[in-house]
Amino acid sequence: MRSRRAGLAAVAAVALLGGCSSGSDAVDVNNGGEFRFVAGTPAAQVIPDTERASAPEFTGTLLTGETFRSTELAGDVAVLNFWGSWCAPCRVETPEFQQVYDEVKDDGVQFLGLNVKDYDQQFADAFVADEGITFPSLYDPEGRVALAFRDYPAAAIPSTIVLDRQSRVAAVYTGEVRQDDLRAVLARLSAEA
């Protein structure tokens, strides 16, 4: 009995430690065991060039009904923002992303919204219209694209993944991203050869 209690205590301790994180941006996302990401990128920082991994390719349907392929992002810096109409931080962040998008859209930077968990598209359409969003958004209620990014916290809403010109993951943010942080990251990635 004593060894059984000791074993249970050890399992509980491991479970508690497994949920701990080393920073305020860290996340332990467990969506059926699919996500293994453990820490977000610190504000206005970029993953070193030698440590970047290629982003997975994906396809989907935009809110406008058109087909979108991730290969359309190749050669540009790309901001992928996972959002939902029901998400309070998204209501703050998305209009700010629109402002940054307006500033950089002619400089080789693309934005793509990825609407997740809105099972009725009219909510996503209304959100985009109400917020005046002009960059495209993929309608992905089942989170298929989030699953493609299984090594990153795309299931945490909002979350943002920034790709470099080689379609590699250069920065990952969980939670709301401030405009100044996003501008700094985009400026750095845009300046890379």
XYZ file of C-alpha atoms in Angstrom:
193
model
C 0.000 0.000 0.000
C 2.838 2.373 0.927
C 4.621 1.766 -2.411
C 1.348 2.369 -4.268
C 0.901 5.730 -2.504
C 4.502 6.645 -3.269
C 3.951 5.738 -6.915
C 0.777 7.847 -7.101
C 2.578 10.755 -5.434
C 5.381 10.513 -7.982
C 2.912 10.486 -10.871
C 1.121 13.534 -9.410
C 4.422 15.391 -9.002
C 5.402 14.682 -12.604
C 1.985 15.851 -13.804
C 2.279 19.101 -11.843
C 5.801 19.776 -13.078
C 4.790 18.946 -16.637
C 2.266 21.787 -16.533
C 4.813 24.315 -15.282
C 6.499 26.658 -17.708
C 9.639 28.715 -17.695
C 8.235 32.037 -18.896
C 5.132 34.153 -19.031
C 4.651 33.386 -22.728
C 5.016 29.635 -22.269
C 2.111 27.374 -23.051
C 1.454 23.694 -22.650
C -1.158 23.097 -25.305
C -2.606 19.602 -25.334
C -5.223 19.093 -28.002
C -5.508 15.329 -28.055
C -1.731 15.120 -27.795
C -1.297 16.934 -31.109
C 0.538 20.048 -29.883
C 3.916 19.950 -28.188
C 4.854 23.642 -28.195
C 6.249 24.835 -24.865
C 7.215 28.511 -25.174
C 6.252 31.574 -27.174
C 8.683 33.955 -28.820
C 9.585 36.865 -26.520
C 8.185 40.221 -27.612
C 9.857 41.706 -30.723
C 12.318 38.835 -31.052
C 12.901 36.481 -33.941
C 13.941 32.833 -33.928
C 17.596 32.666 -35.071
C 17.974 31.845 -38.767
C 19.738 28.540 -38.071
C 16.933 27.339 -35.773
C 13.959 28.013 -38.070
C 11.861 25.123 -39.363
C 9.891 25.082 -42.596
C 6.205 25.835 -42.164
C 3.831 23.086 -43.249
C 1.978 23.589 -46.514
C -1.796 23.954 -46.292
C -4.827 24.805 -48.369
C -8.281 26.041 -47.502
C -11.173 28.258 -48.418
C -11.124 31.993 -47.776
C -14.172 33.729 -46.290
C -14.765 35.035 -49.820
C -15.138 31.442 -51.082
C -11.858 31.382 -53.024
C -9.313 28.606 -52.615
C -6.059 29.572 -50.890
C -2.748 27.710 -50.947
C 0.076 28.493 -48.547
C 2.478 28.477 -51.501
C 0.979 31.909 -52.332
C 2.949 33.258 -49.357
C 6.331 32.112 -50.730
C 8.898 34.860 -51.180
C 7.164 37.250 -48.770
C 7.249 37.683 -45.035
C 3.886 36.358 -43.817
C 1.821 36.934 -40.676
C -0.571 34.083 -39.881
C -3.063 35.081 -37.198
C -5.396 32.471 -35.698
C -8.563 34.187 -34.457
C -12.220 33.702 -33.605
C -15.134 36.130 -33.583
C -15.871 35.047 -29.996
C -12.342 35.905 -28.802
C -12.123 39.146 -26.775
C -8.345 39.710 -27.333
C -8.937 39.204 -31.078
C -11.299 42.201 -31.055
C -8.384 44.343 -29.852
C -5.609 42.734 -31.866
C -7.228 42.307 -35.289
C -7.913 46.016 -35.983
C -4.325 46.753 -34.916
C -3.109 44.077 -37.345
C -5.124 45.850 -40.032
C -3.236 49.089 -39.309
C 0.129 47.327 -39.588
C -1.033 45.512 -42.728
C -1.935 48.853 -44.345
C 1.589 50.087 -43.586
C 3.494 47.060 -44.984
C 1.272 45.385 -47.604
C 3.277 46.933 -50.460
C 6.626 45.945 -48.912
C 6.580 42.171 -49.476
C 4.589 41.351 -46.343
C 1.366 39.347 -46.429
C -1.214 38.829 -43.691
C -3.540 35.849 -43.489
C -6.199 35.463 -40.847
C -7.219 31.930 -39.929
C -10.698 31.863 -38.437
C -11.121 28.855 -36.166
C -13.981 27.439 -34.149
C -16.643 29.725 -35.639
C -18.981 26.969 -36.791
C -21.276 29.446 -38.543
C -19.405 31.511 -41.137
C -21.748 34.461 -40.701
C -20.073 35.219 -37.352
C -16.648 35.328 -39.007
C -17.994 37.429 -41.895
C -19.618 39.881 -39.464
C -16.403 40.178 -37.433
C -14.344 41.010 -40.547
C -16.927 43.543 -41.745
C -17.378 45.184 -38.320
C -13.618 45.537 -37.793
C -12.912 46.750 -41.366
C -10.439 43.955 -42.075
C -9.163 43.899 -45.660
C -6.505 41.187 -45.482
C -7.776 37.691 -46.360
C -8.965 35.164 -43.799
C -9.254 31.442 -44.209
C -12.422 29.879 -42.802
C -11.234 26.858 -40.815
C -13.851 25.927 -38.178
C -12.371 22.452 -37.610
C -8.861 23.856 -37.117
C -7.241 21.803 -39.899
C -4.549 24.419 -40.478
C -3.905 24.597 -36.735
C -3.318 20.839 -36.826
C -0.863 21.324 -39.697
C 1.098 23.569 -37.314
C 1.030 20.858 -34.640
C 4.426 21.897 -33.231
C 3.182 25.444 -32.545
C 0.337 26.793 -30.386
C -2.066 27.530 -33.212
C -4.883 26.051 -31.126
C -4.411 28.824 -28.537
C -6.550 31.756 -29.654
C -5.295 34.269 -30.514
C -1.942 33.081 -31.700
C 0.296 34.435 -34.421
C 2.995 32.762 -36.482
C 5.344 34.900 -38.577
C 7.090 33.295 -41.539
C 10.269 34.533 -43.195
C 10.694 34.835 -46.977
C 11.703 31.157 -47.169
C 8.394 30.116 -45.550
C 10.121 29.164 -42.302
C 8.660 29.853 -38.868
C 10.517 32.937 -37.627
C 8.363 33.957 -34.647
C 5.457 32.500 -32.668
C 3.190 34.406 -30.309
C 0.476 33.154 -28.011
C -2.026 35.742 -26.912
C -2.380 39.285 -28.120
C 0.537 40.804 -30.072
C 1.196 44.529 -29.689
C 1.582 46.629 -32.832
C 5.079 47.836 -31.963
C 6.284 44.274 -31.389
C 4.833 43.140 -34.703
C 6.344 46.117 -36.538
C 9.793 45.386 -35.077
C 9.671 41.717 -36.101
C 8.426 42.527 -39.604
C 11.120 45.172 -40.075
C 13.822 42.718 -39.047
C 12.528 39.913 -41.275
C 11.986 42.272 -44.215
C 15.614 43.384 -43.933
C 16.926 39.817 -44.187
C 18.408 38.847 -47.542
